[in-house]
PDB file of C-alpha atoms and ligand atoms in Angstrom:
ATOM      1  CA  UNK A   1       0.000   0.000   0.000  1.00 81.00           C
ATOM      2  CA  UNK A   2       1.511   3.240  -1.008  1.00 93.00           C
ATOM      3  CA  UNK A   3       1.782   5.715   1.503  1.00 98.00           C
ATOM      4  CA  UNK A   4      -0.823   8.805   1.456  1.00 98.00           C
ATOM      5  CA  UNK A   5      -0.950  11.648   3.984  1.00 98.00           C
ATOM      6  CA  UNK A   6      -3.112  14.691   3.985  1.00 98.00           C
ATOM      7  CA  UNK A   7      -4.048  18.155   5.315  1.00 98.00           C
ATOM      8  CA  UNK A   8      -7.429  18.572   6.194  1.00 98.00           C
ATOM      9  CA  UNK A   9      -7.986  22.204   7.593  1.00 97.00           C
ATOM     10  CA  UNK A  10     -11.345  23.583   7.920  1.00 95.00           C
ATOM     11  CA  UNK A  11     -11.941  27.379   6.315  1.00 96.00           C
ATOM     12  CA  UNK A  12     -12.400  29.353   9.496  1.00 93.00           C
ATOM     13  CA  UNK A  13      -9.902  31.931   8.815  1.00 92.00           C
ATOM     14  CA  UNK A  14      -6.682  31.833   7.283  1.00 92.00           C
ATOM     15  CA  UNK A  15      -3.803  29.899   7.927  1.00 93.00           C
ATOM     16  CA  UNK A  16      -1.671  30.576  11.232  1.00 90.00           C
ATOM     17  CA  UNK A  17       1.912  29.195  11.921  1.00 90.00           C
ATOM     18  CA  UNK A  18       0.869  26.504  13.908  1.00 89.00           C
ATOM     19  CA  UNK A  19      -1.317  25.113  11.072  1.00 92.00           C
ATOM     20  CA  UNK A  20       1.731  25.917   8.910  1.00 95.00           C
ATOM     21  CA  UNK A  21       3.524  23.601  10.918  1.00 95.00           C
ATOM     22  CA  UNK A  22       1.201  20.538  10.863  1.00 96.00           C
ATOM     23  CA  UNK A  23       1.227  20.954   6.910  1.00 98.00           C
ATOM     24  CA  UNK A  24       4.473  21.042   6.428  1.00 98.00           C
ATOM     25  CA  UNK A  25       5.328  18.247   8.651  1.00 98.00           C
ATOM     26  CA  UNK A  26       2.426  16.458   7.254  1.00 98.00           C
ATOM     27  CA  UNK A  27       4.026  17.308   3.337  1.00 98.00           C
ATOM     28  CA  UNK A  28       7.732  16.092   4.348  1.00 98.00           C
ATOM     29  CA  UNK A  29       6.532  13.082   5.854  1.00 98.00           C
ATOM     30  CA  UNK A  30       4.440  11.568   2.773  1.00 98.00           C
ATOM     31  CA  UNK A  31       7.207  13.067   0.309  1.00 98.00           C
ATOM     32  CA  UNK A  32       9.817  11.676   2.310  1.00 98.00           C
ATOM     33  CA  UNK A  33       8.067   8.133   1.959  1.00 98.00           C
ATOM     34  CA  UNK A  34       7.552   8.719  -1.314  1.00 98.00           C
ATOM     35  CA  UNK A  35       3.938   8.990  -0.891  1.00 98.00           C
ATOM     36  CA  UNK A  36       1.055  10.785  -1.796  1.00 98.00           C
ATOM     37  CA  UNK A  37      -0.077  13.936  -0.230  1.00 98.00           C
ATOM     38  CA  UNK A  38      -3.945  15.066  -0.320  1.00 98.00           C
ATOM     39  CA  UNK A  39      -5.386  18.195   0.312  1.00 98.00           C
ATOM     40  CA  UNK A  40      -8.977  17.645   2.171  1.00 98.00           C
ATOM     41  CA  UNK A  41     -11.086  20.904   3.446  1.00 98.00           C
ATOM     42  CA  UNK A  42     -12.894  20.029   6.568  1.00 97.00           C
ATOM     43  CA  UNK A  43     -16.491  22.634   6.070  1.00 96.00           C
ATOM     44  CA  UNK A  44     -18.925  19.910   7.507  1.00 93.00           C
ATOM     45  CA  UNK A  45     -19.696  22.507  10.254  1.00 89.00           C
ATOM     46  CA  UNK A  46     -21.131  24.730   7.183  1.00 88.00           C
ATOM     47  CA  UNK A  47     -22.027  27.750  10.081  1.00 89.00           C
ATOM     48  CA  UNK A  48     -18.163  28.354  11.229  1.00 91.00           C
ATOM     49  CA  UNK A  49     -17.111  28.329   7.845  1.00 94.00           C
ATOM     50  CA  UNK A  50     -15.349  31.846   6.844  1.00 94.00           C
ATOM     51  CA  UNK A  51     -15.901  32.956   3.113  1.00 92.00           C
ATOM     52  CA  UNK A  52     -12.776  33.253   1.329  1.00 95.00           C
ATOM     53  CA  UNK A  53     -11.270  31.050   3.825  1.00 96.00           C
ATOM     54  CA  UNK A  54     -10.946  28.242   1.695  1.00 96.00           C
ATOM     55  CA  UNK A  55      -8.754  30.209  -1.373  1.00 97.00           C
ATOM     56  CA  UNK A  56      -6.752  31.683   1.248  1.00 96.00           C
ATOM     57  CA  UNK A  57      -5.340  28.432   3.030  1.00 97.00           C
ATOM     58  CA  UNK A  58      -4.597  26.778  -0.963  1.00 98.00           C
ATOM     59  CA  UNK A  59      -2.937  30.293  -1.613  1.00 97.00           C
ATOM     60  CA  UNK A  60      -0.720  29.656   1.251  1.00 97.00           C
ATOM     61  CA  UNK A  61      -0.156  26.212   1.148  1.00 98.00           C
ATOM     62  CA  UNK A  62       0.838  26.841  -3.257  1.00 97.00           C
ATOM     63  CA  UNK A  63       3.092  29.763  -2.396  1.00 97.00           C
ATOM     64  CA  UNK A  64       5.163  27.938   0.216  1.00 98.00           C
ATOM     65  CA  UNK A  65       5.328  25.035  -2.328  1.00 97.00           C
ATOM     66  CA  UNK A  66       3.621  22.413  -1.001  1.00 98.00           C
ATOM     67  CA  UNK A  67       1.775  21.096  -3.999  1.00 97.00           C
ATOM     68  CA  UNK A  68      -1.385  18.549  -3.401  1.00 98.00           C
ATOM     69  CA  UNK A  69      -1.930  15.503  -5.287  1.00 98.00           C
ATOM     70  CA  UNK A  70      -5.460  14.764  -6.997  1.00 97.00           C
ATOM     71  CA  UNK A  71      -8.538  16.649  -6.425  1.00 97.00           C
ATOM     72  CA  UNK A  72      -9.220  18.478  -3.480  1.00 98.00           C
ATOM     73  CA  UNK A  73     -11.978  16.548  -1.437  1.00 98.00           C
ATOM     74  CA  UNK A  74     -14.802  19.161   0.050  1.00 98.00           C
ATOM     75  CA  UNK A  75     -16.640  17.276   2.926  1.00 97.00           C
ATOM     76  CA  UNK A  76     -20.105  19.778   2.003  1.00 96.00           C
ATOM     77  CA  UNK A  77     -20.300  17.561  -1.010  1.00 97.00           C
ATOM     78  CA  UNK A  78     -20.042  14.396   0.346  1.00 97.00           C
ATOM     79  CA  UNK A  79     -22.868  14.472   2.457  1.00 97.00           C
ATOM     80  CA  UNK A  80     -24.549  11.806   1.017  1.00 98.00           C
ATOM     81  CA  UNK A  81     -21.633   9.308   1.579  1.00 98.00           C
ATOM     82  CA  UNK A  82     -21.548  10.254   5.744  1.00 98.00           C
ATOM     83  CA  UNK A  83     -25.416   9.129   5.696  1.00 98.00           C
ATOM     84  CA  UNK A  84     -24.968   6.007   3.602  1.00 98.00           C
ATOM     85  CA  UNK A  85     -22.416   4.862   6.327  1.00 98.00           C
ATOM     86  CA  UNK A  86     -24.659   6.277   9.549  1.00 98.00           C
ATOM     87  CA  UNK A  87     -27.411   4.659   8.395  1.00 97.00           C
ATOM     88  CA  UNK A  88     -25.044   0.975   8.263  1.00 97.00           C
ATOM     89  CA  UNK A  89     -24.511   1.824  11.690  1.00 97.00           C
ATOM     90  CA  UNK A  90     -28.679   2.326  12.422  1.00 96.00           C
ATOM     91  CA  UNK A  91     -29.220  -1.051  11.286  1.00 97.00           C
ATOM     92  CA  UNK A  92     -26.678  -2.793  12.655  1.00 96.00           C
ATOM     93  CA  UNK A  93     -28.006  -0.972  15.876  1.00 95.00           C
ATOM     94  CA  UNK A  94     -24.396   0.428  16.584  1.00 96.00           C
ATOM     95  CA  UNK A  95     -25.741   3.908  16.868  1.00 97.00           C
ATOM     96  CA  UNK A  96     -28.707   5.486  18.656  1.00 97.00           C
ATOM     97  CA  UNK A  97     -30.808   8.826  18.656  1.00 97.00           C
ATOM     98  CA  UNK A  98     -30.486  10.805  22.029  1.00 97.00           C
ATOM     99  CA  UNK A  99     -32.838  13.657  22.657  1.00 96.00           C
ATOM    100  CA  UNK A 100     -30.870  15.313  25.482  1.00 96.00           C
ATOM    101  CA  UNK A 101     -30.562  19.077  25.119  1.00 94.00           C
ATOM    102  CA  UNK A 102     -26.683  20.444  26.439  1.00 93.00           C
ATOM    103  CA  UNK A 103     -28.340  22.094  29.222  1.00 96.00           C
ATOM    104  CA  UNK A 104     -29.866  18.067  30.724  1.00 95.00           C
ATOM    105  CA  UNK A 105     -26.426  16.582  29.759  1.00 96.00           C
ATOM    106  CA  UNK A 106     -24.315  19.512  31.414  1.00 96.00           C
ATOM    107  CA  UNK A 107     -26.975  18.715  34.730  1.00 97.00           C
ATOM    108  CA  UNK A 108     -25.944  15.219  34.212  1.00 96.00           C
ATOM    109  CA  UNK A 109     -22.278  16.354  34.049  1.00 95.00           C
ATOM    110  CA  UNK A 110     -22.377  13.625  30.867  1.00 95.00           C
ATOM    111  CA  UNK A 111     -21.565  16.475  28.234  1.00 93.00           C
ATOM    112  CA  UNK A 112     -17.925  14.861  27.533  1.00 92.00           C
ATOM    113  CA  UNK A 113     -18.565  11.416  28.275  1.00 95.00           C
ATOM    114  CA  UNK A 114     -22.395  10.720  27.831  1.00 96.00           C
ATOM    115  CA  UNK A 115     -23.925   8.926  30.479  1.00 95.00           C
ATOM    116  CA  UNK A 116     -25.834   6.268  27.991  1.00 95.00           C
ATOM    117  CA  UNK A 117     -28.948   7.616  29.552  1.00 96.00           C
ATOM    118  CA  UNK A 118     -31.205   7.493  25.864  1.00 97.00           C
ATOM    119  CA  UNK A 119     -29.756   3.687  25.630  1.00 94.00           C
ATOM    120  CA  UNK A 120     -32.019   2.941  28.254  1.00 89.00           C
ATOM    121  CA  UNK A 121     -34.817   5.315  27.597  1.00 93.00           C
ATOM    122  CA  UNK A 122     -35.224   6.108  24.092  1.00 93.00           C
ATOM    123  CA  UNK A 123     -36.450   9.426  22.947  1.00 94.00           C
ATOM    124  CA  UNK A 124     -39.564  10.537  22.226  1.00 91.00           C
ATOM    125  CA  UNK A 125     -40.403   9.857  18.609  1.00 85.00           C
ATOM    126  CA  UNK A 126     -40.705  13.344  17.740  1.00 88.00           C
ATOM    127  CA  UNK A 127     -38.175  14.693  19.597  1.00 89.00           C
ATOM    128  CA  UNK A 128     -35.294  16.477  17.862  1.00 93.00           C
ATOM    129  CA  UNK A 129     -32.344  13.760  18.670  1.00 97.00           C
ATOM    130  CA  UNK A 130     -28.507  13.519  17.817  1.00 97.00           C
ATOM    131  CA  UNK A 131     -27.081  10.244  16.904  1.00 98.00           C
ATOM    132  CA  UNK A 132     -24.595   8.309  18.619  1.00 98.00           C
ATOM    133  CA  UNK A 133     -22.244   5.685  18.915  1.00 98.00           C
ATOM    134  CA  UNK A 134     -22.930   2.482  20.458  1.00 96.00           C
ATOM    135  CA  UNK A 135     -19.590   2.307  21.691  1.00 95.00           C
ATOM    136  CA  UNK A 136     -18.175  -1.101  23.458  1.00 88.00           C
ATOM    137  CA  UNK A 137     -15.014   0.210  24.861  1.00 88.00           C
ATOM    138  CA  UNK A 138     -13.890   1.711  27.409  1.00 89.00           C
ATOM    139  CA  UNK A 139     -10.396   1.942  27.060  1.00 88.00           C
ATOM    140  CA  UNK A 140      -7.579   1.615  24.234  1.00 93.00           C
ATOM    141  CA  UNK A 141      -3.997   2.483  23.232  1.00 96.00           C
ATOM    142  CA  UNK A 142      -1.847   3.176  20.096  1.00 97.00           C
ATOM    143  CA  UNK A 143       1.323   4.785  19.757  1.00 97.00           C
ATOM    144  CA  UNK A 144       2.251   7.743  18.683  1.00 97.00           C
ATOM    145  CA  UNK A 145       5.090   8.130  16.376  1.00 97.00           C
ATOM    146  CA  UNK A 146       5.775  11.416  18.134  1.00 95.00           C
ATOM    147  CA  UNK A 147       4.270  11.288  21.782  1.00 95.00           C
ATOM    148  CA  UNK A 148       4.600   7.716  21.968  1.00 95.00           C
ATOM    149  CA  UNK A 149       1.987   5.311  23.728  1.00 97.00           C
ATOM    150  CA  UNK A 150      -0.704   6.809  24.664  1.00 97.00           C
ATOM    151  CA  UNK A 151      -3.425   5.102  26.524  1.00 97.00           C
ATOM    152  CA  UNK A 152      -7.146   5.841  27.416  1.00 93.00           C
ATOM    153  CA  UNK A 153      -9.272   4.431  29.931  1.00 92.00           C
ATOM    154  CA  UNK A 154     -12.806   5.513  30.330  1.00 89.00           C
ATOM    155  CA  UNK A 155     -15.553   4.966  33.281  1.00 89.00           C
ATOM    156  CA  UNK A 156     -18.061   4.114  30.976  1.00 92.00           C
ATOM    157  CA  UNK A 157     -18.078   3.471  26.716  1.00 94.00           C
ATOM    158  CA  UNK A 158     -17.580   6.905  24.926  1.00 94.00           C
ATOM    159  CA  UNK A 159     -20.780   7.151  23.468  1.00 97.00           C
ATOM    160  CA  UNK A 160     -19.774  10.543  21.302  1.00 97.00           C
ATOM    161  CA  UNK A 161     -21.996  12.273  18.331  1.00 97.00           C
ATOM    162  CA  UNK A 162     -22.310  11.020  15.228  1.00 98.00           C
ATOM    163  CA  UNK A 163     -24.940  13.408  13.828  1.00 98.00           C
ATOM    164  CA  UNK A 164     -25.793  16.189  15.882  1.00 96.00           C
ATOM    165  CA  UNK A 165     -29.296  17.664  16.658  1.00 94.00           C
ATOM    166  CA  UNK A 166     -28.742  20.496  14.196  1.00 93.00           C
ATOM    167  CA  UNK A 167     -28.879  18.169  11.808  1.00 94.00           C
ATOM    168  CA  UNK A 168     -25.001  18.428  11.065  1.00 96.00           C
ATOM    169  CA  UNK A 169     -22.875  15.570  10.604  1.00 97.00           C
ATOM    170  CA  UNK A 170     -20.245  15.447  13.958  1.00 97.00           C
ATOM    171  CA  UNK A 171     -16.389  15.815  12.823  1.00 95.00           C
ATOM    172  CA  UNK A 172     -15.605  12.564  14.009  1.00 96.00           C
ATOM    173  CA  UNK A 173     -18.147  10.836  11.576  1.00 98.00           C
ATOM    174  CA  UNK A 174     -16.703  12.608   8.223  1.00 98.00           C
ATOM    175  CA  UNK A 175     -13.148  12.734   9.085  1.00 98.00           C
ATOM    176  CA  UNK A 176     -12.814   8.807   9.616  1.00 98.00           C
ATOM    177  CA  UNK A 177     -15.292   8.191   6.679  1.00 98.00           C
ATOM    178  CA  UNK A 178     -12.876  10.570   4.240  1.00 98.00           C
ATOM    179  CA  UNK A 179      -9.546   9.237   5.426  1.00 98.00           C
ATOM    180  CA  UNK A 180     -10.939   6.022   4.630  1.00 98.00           C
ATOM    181  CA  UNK A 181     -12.556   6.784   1.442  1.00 97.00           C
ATOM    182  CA  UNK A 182      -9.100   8.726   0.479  1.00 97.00           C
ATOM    183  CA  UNK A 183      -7.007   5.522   1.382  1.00 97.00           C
ATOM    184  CA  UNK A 184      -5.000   7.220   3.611  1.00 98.00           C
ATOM    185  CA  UNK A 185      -2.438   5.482   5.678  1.00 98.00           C
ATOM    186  CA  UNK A 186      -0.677   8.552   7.371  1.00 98.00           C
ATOM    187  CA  UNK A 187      -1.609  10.995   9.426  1.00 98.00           C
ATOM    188  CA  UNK A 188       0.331  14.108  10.621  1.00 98.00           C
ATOM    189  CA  UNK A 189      -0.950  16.533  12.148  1.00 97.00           C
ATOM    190  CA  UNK A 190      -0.738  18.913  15.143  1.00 95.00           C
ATOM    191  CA  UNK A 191      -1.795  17.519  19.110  1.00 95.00           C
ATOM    192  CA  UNK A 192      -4.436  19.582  19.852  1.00 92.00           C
ATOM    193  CA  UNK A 193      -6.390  16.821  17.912  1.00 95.00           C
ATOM    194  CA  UNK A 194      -4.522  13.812  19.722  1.00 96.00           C
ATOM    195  CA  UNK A 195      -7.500  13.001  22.003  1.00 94.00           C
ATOM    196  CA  UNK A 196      -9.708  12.992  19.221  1.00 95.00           C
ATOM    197  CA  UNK A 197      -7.930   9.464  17.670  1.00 97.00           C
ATOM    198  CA  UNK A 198      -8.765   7.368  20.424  1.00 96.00           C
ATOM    199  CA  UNK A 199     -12.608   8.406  19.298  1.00 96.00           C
ATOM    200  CA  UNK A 200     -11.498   7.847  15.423  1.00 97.00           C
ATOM    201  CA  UNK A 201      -9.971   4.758  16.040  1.00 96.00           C
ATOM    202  CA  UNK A 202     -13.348   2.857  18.035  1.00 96.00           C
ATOM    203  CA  UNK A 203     -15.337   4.009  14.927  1.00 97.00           C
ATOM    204  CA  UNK A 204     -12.822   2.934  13.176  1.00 97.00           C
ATOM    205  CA  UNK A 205     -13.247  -0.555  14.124  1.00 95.00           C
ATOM    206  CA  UNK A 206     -16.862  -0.377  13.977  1.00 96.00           C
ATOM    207  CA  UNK A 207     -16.771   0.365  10.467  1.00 97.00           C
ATOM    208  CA  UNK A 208     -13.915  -2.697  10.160  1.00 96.00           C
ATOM    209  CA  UNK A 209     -11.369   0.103   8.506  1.00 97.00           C
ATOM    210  CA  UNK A 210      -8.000   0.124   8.206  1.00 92.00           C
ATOM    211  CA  UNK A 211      -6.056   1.522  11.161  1.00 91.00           C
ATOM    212  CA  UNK A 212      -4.095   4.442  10.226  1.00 97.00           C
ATOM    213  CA  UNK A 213      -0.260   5.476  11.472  1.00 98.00           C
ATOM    214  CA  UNK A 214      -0.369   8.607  13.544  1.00 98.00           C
ATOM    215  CA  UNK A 215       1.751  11.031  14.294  1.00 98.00           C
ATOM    216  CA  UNK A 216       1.005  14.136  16.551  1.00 97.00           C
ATOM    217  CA  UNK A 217       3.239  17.571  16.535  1.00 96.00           C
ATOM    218  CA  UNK A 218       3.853  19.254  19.247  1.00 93.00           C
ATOM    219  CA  UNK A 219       1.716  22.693  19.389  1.00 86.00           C
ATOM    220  CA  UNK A 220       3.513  25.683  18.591  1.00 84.00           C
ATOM    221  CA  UNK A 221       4.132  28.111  21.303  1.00 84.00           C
ATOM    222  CA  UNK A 222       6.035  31.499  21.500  1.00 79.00           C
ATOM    223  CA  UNK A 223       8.860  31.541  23.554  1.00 77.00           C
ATOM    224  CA  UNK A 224       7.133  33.643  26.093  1.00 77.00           C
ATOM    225  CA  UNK A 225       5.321  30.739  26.662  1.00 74.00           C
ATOM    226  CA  UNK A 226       1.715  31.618  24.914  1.00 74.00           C
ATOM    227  CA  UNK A 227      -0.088  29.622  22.519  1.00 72.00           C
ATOM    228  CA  UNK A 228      -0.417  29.711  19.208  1.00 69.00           C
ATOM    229  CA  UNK A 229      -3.838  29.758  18.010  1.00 64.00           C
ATOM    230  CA  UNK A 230      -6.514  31.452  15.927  1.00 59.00           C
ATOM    231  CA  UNK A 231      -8.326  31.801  19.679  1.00 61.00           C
ATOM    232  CA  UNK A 232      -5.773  34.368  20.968  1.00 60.00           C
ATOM    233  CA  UNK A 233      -5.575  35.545  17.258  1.00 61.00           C
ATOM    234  CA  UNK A 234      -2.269  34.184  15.926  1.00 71.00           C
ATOM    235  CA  UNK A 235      -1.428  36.244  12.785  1.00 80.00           C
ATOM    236  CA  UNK A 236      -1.958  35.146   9.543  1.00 88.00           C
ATOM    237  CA  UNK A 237       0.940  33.426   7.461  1.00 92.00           C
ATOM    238  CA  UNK A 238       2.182  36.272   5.175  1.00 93.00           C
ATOM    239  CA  UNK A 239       2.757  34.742   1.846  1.00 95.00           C
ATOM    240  CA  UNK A 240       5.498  37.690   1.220  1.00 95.00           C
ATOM    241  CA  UNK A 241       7.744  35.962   3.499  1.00 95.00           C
ATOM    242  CA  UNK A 242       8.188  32.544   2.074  1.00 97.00           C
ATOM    243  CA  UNK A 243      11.613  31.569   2.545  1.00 96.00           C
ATOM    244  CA  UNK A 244      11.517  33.099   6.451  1.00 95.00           C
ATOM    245  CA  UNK A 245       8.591  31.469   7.395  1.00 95.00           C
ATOM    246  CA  UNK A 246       9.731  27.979   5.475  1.00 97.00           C
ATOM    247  CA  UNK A 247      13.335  28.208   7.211  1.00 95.00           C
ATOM    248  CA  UNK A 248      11.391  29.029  10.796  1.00 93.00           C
ATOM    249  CA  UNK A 249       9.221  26.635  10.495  1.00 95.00           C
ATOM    250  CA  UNK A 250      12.193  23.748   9.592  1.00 96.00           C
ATOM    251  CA  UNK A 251      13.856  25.018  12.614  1.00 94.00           C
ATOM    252  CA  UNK A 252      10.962  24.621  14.661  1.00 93.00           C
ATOM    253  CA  UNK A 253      10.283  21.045  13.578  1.00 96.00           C
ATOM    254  CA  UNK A 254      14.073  20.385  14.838  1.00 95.00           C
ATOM    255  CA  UNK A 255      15.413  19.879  11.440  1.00 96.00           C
ATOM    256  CA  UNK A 256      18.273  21.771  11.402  1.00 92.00           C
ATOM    257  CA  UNK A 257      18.377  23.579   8.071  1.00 94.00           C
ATOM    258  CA  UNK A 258      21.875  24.924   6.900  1.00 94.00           C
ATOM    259  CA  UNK A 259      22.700  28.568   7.727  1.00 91.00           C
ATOM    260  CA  UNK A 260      22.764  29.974   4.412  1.00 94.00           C
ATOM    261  CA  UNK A 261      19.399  28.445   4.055  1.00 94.00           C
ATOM    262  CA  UNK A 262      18.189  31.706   3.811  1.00 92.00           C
ATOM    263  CA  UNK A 263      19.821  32.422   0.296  1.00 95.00           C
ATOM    264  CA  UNK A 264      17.908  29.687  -1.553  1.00 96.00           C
ATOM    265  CA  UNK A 265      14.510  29.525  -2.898  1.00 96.00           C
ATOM    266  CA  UNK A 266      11.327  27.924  -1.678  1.00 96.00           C
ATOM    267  CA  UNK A 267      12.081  24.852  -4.127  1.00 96.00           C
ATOM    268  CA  UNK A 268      15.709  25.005  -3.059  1.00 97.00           C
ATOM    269  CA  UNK A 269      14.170  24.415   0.548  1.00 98.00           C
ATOM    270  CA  UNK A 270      11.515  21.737   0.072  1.00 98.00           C
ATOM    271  CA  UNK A 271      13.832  19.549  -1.392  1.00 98.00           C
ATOM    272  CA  UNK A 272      16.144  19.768   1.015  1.00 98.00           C
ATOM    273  CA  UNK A 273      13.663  19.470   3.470  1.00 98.00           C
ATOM    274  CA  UNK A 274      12.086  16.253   2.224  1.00 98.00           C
ATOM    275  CA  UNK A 275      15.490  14.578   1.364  1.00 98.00           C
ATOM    276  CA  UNK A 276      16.569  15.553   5.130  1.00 98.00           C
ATOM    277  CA  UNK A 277      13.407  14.976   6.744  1.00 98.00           C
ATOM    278  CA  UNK A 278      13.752  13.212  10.625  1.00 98.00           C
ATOM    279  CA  UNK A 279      10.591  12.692  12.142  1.00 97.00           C
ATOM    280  CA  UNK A 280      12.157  12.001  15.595  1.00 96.00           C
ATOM    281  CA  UNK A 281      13.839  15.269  15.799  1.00 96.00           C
ATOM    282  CA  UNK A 282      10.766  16.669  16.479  1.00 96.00           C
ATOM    283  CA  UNK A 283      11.285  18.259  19.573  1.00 91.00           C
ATOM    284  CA  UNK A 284       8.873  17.877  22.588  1.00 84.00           C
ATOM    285  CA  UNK A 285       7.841  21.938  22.287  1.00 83.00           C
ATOM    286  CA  UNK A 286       7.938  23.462  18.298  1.00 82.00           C
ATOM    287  CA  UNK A 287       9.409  27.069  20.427  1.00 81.00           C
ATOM    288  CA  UNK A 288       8.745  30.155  17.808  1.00 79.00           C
ATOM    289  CA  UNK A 289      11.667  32.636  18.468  1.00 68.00           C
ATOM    290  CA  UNK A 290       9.292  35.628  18.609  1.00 61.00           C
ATOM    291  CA  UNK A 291       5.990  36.834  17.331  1.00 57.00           C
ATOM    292  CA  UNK A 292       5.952  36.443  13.862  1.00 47.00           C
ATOM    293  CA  UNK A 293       4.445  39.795  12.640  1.00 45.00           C
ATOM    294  CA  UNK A 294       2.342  39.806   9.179  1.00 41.00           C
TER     295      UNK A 294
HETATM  296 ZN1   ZN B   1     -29.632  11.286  25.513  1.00 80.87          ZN
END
């Protein structure tokens, strides 16, 4: 099986340097390997979705060189596919309608780890209800290529959204449909979404998919310690500054470009990036030197 990675950001604003990061790594990794890299844009949740957004992460992404194999996959348009593969679910009564409004579940304290409750007592038949998982687990582990073994162990099964009351499909659902449905084998991408595999993993193996390699980096903080994060309004990635923000980003990644790095071009840099690439130099903090201004 050849080996395909992919970005998958979803168009909520423009690209900041942690999301740089993640697609950069993500890029060196699957050219490294040889592999394929895909570009997926994650606007399921069609209300946080930014116009423009969308042209202005590809912009980014084609002026710092990393170039996408095949079509870009839009999850709006594959709506149809997410509720051919609930509905398998339905009927082979591995996922359930819950009416509970977030107010009842936060009572319940069951808002991050539902409390099975409509397992029991199934809605009313009119009631407006979310779908989820009939999960049988309550704990699991993989490892990490970056962070290592992780491990999970629950009170109760996870019984997380599938479809949510709005009527939306959950990001869980589409993402492990897509990276299926893409054949992807690798996965890159930044920590903030390392909890979320243990979740894509159990419907993983509900669906009987193939289990994926993962590898989380490190968030990107300044080196005053804050953040970096479209919530405390990281800047944009200025697409003037190519070759800086390509070289800072290497060095953050623990690559180690050469010093006259600087003097070559962005092409000059991706190849040497790619041919030099070391996953395990990844440090445990990506440390920015200083705020990188627009
Ligand atoms: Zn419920």
């Amino acid at each position: 099986m050849i080996y395909t990675g992919r970005f998958a950001p979803s168009p909520t604003g423009p690209l900041h340097f942690g999301s740089l990061l993640a697609a950069l790594a993500s890029f060196l990794d699957a050219r490294h390997h040889a592999g394929k890299w895909l570009i997926r844009i994650e606007d399921v949740d069609t209300p946080r979705v930014v116009k423009d957004a969308n042209d202005w992460i590809l912009q980014t992404l084609d002026a710092h060189g990393l170039e996408w194999d095949d079509a870009i996959v839009y999850q709006s348009q594959r709506l149809d596919l997410y509720e051919a593969h609930l509905n398998q679910l339905i009927d082979q009564q591995k996922a359930y309608p819950c009416g509970c409004a977030r107010s009842e579940l936060d009572a319940r304290n069951a808002r991050h780890l539902y409390d099975g409750k409509c397992r029991e007592t199934p809605p009313n038949a009119d009631a407006r209800v979310a779908l989820r998982l009939r999960s049988d687990t309550i704990g699991s582990e993989f490892t990490d290529r970056i962070q290592g073994k992780q491990v999970l162990l629950h009170p109760r099964p996870d019984d997380f959204v599938l479809k949510r009351r709005d009527g939306y499909f959950a990001y869980q659902l589409a993402v492990v449909i897509d990276d299926h449905e893409q054949q992807i084998t690798h996965i890159v991408r930044g920590a903030d979404l390392l909890q979320e595999t243990f979740r894509q993993r159990d419907l993983q193996s509900h669906f009987n998919f193939q289990k994926l390699e993962y590898a989380h980096i490190p968030l990107a903080t300044y080196a005053n310690g804050q953040k970096l994060s479209k919530q405390n309004l990281a800047p944009a990635i200025s697409n003037n500054k190519v070759v800086e923000n390509l070289c800072c980003a290497l060095k953050c990644l623990g690559q180690n470009p050469p010093e006259n790095m600087h003097q070559a071009n962005r092409h000059e840099i991706i190849d040497w990036a790619v041919k030099n690439w070391h996953i395990e130099q990844i440090p445990a903090t990506c440390v920015l030197p200083n705020q990188q201004e627009t």
